[in-house]
Coordinates of C-alpha atoms in Angstrom, one line a residue:
Chain A
D1 CA -42.6 15.0 57.5
T2 CA -39.2 13.1 57.2
G3 CA -37.0 16.2 57.2
V4 CA -34.7 17.4 60.0
S5 CA -36.6 18.7 63.0
Q6 CA -35.4 20.9 65.9
D7 CA -37.0 21.7 69.2
P8 CA -37.7 24.2 70.5
R9 CA -38.0 26.6 67.6
H10 CA -37.6 29.6 69.9
K11 CA -36.0 30.0 73.3
I12 CA -35.8 33.1 75.5
T13 CA -33.6 32.8 78.6
K14 CA -31.9 34.9 81.1
R15 CA -28.2 35.3 81.2
G16 CA -26.6 32.6 83.4
Q17 CA -29.2 30.0 82.7
N18 CA -28.6 26.7 81.0
V19 CA -30.5 25.7 77.8
T20 CA -30.7 22.5 75.8
F21 CA -31.7 22.1 72.2
R22 CA -32.7 18.9 70.4
C23 CA -32.2 17.8 66.8
D24 CA -33.8 14.8 65.1
P25 CA -32.0 14.1 61.8
I26 CA -33.4 12.4 58.8
S27 CA -33.7 8.8 59.9
E28 CA -31.2 7.1 57.5
H29 CA -28.6 9.8 58.0
N30 CA -25.6 8.9 60.2
R31 CA -23.9 12.3 60.1
L32 CA -25.1 15.2 62.1
Y33 CA -23.9 18.7 62.3
W34 CA -24.5 21.8 64.5
Y35 CA -24.0 25.3 63.2
R36 CA -24.6 28.7 64.7
Q37 CA -25.9 31.6 62.6
T38 CA -25.9 35.2 63.8
L39 CA -27.7 38.1 62.2
G40 CA -26.2 39.0 58.9
Q41 CA -23.8 36.1 58.8
G42 CA -23.7 32.7 57.2
P43 CA -23.8 29.6 59.4
E44 CA -20.6 28.8 61.3
F45 CA -19.7 25.2 62.0
L46 CA -19.8 24.1 65.7
T47 CA -19.5 20.3 65.8
Y48 CA -20.0 17.1 63.8
F49 CA -21.0 13.5 64.7
Q50 CA -20.7 10.4 62.7
N51 CA -23.1 7.9 64.4
E52 CA -22.6 8.5 68.1
A53 CA -19.0 9.7 67.8
Q54 CA -18.2 13.4 68.0
L55 CA -15.5 13.7 65.4
E56 CA -14.9 17.4 65.1
K57 CA -15.4 20.5 67.3
S58 CA -14.9 24.1 66.3
R59 CA -12.9 26.5 68.3
L60 CA -16.2 28.4 68.6
L61 CA -17.4 25.6 70.9
S62 CA -16.3 26.9 74.2
D63 CA -16.3 24.7 77.4
R64 CA -19.8 26.1 78.1
F65 CA -21.1 24.2 75.1
S66 CA -21.6 20.4 75.0
A67 CA -23.2 18.2 72.4
E68 CA -24.2 14.6 72.5
R69 CA -25.6 12.0 70.3
P70 CA -25.9 9.0 72.6
K71 CA -27.5 6.4 70.3
G72 CA -26.5 7.8 67.0
S73 CA -30.0 9.2 66.3
F74 CA -31.1 12.5 67.9
S75 CA -28.6 15.0 69.2
T76 CA -28.7 17.6 72.0
L77 CA -26.7 20.8 72.3
E78 CA -26.5 22.3 75.8
I79 CA -25.2 25.7 76.6
Q80 CA -24.3 26.3 80.2
R81 CA -24.2 29.8 81.9
T82 CA -25.6 31.5 78.8
E83 CA -24.2 34.9 77.8
Q84 CA -25.8 37.6 75.6
G85 CA -23.3 36.7 72.9
D86 CA -24.8 33.3 72.7
S87 CA -27.9 34.8 71.1
A88 CA -28.2 33.3 67.6
M89 CA -29.9 30.8 65.5
Y90 CA -28.7 27.3 66.1
L91 CA -29.0 25.1 63.1
C92 CA -28.8 21.3 62.8
A93 CA -28.1 19.4 59.6
S94 CA -27.7 15.8 58.7
S95 CA -26.2 13.8 55.8
S96 CA -25.4 10.3 54.8
E97 CA -21.9 9.0 54.4
L98 CA -23.2 7.1 51.4
A99 CA -23.9 10.4 49.6
L100 CA -21.2 11.2 47.0
Y101 CA -21.0 14.9 47.8
N102 CA -22.1 15.1 51.5
E103 CA -25.2 17.1 50.8
Q104 CA -26.4 18.4 54.2
F105 CA -30.1 18.8 54.9
F106 CA -30.9 21.6 57.4
G107 CA -33.5 21.8 60.0
P108 CA -35.6 25.0 60.8
G109 CA -33.2 26.1 63.6
T110 CA -33.7 27.1 67.2
R111 CA -33.5 30.8 67.8
L112 CA -32.0 31.6 71.1
T113 CA -32.4 35.0 72.8
V114 CA -30.4 35.6 76.0
L115 CA -31.6 38.6 78.0
Chain B
A1 CA -9.4 25.4 56.2
Q2 CA -11.7 27.1 53.7
T3 CA -12.8 30.7 53.3
V4 CA -15.8 31.8 51.3
T5 CA -16.5 35.4 50.2
Q6 CA -19.7 36.8 48.9
S7 CA -19.1 40.4 47.9
Q8 CA -22.7 41.4 47.2
P9 CA -24.7 41.8 50.4
E10 CA -27.9 42.7 48.6
M11 CA -29.2 42.4 45.0
S12 CA -32.5 42.9 43.3
V13 CA -33.9 41.7 40.0
Q14 CA -37.1 42.2 38.1
E15 CA -39.4 39.2 37.8
A16 CA -38.6 37.1 34.7
E17 CA -35.1 38.6 34.4
T18 CA -31.7 37.0 35.0
V19 CA -29.4 37.6 37.9
T20 CA -25.9 36.4 38.8
L21 CA -24.7 36.1 42.4
S22 CA -20.9 36.1 43.0
C23 CA -18.8 33.9 45.2
T24 CA -15.1 33.3 45.6
Y25 CA -13.5 30.7 47.8
D26 CA -10.2 29.5 49.0
T27 CA -9.3 26.0 50.1
S28 CA -6.1 23.9 50.5
E29 CA -8.0 20.7 49.7
S30 CA -7.7 19.1 46.3
N31 CA -11.0 17.3 46.5
Y32 CA -13.9 19.6 47.5
Y33 CA -17.5 20.5 46.7
L34 CA -19.2 23.8 46.3
F35 CA -22.8 24.5 47.1
W36 CA -25.4 27.2 46.8
Y37 CA -28.1 27.2 49.6
K38 CA -31.2 29.3 49.7
Q39 CA -32.8 30.5 52.9
P40 CA -36.2 32.1 52.4
P41 CA -37.4 34.5 55.1
S42 CA -38.2 32.6 58.3
R43 CA -37.8 29.2 56.5
Q44 CA -35.2 26.6 56.5
M45 CA -32.1 26.4 54.3
I46 CA -32.4 24.3 51.2
L47 CA -29.8 23.2 48.7
V48 CA -30.1 24.9 45.3
I49 CA -27.2 23.4 43.4
R50 CA -23.9 21.7 43.9
Q51 CA -20.6 21.4 42.0
E52 CA -17.9 18.8 42.3
A53 CA -14.5 20.5 42.0
Y54 CA -13.1 17.7 39.8
K55 CA -15.8 18.2 37.2
Q56 CA -15.2 20.8 34.6
Q57 CA -18.8 20.9 33.4
N58 CA -20.9 23.5 35.1
A59 CA -23.8 22.2 37.1
T60 CA -27.4 23.2 36.1
E61 CA -30.7 22.6 37.9
N62 CA -33.7 23.9 35.9
R63 CA -33.5 27.7 36.1
F64 CA -30.3 27.7 38.2
S65 CA -26.8 27.3 36.8
V66 CA -23.3 27.9 38.0
N67 CA -20.2 29.3 36.4
F68 CA -17.3 27.4 38.0
Q69 CA -13.9 28.9 37.4
K70 CA -11.5 26.6 39.3
A71 CA -8.3 28.5 38.6
A72 CA -9.9 31.7 39.7
K73 CA -11.6 30.0 42.6
S74 CA -14.9 31.5 41.5
F75 CA -18.3 30.0 41.8
S76 CA -21.2 32.2 40.7
L77 CA -24.9 31.4 40.6
K78 CA -27.1 32.4 37.7
I79 CA -30.8 32.5 38.2
S80 CA -32.8 32.7 34.9
D81 CA -36.5 33.7 34.6
S82 CA -36.5 35.0 38.2
Q83 CA -39.7 34.3 40.2
L84 CA -41.1 35.9 43.3
G85 CA -40.4 32.7 45.2
D86 CA -36.7 33.2 44.5
T87 CA -36.6 36.0 47.1
A88 CA -34.3 34.7 49.8
M89 CA -30.8 34.8 51.3
Y90 CA -28.4 32.9 49.2
F91 CA -25.3 31.3 50.7
C92 CA -22.3 29.9 48.9
A93 CA -20.6 27.1 50.8
C94 CA -17.5 24.9 50.4
G95 CA -17.1 21.5 51.8
A96 CA -14.0 19.3 51.8
G97 CA -12.5 16.3 53.6
S98 CA -13.4 17.5 57.1
Y99 CA -17.1 17.3 56.1
Q100 CA -18.0 20.6 57.7
L101 CA -19.3 23.3 55.3
T102 CA -17.8 26.8 55.3
F103 CA -20.4 29.4 54.3
G104 CA -20.1 33.0 53.0
K105 CA -22.0 35.8 54.6
G106 CA -24.8 35.6 52.1
T107 CA -26.5 37.7 49.4
K108 CA -30.0 38.9 50.0
L109 CA -31.9 38.6 46.7
S110 CA -35.2 40.5 46.2
V111 CA -37.3 39.7 43.2
I112 CA -39.4 42.7 42.2
P113 CA -42.8 42.2 40.5

């Protein structure tokens, strides 16, 4: 399967714990995005990488959130001191800067539940 | 910044019939793209159709077509010959120079046998 993959698919944690999610984009894609989707809402943009550079961060990305893409391939999203409001589906997407219309391909998401 | 509004939280359609999902958007960008994504239950989001804002011709992809009204900032999705596999959440999205996509809240479509 050459699509976007995310790990883990589900994560249950207690309030105050740290969690880390991983995203592996489509191999030839140099752009990578993180979105958050809560129940009944569309995905909301969190952050964007082109290669290893983090070029945009949403105001939604508080200082408890950090994302990295150290070698321009996979990316990690870490949430420190989780809160119940962090419960959501975290989606990763990738695209190629060579694409004319920046079509983004999405992964299956990581569903986070904070107890 | 972009905003995307989908005013129909839920819709249903009989199998083999046609249904239209509505979307309005607002953007200050002159060059932007519009998308419809489909998210089946417990499955990942996939692109259904896209439209470049500079193109006047409406996009079509098999049973899926759009009605793009640029002046009205409207971008509706028409699904013809609806199939059970079309049951899903449908999200309208707008993308511009910042590369991020702005999504609407979605429309839950149920295809009834």
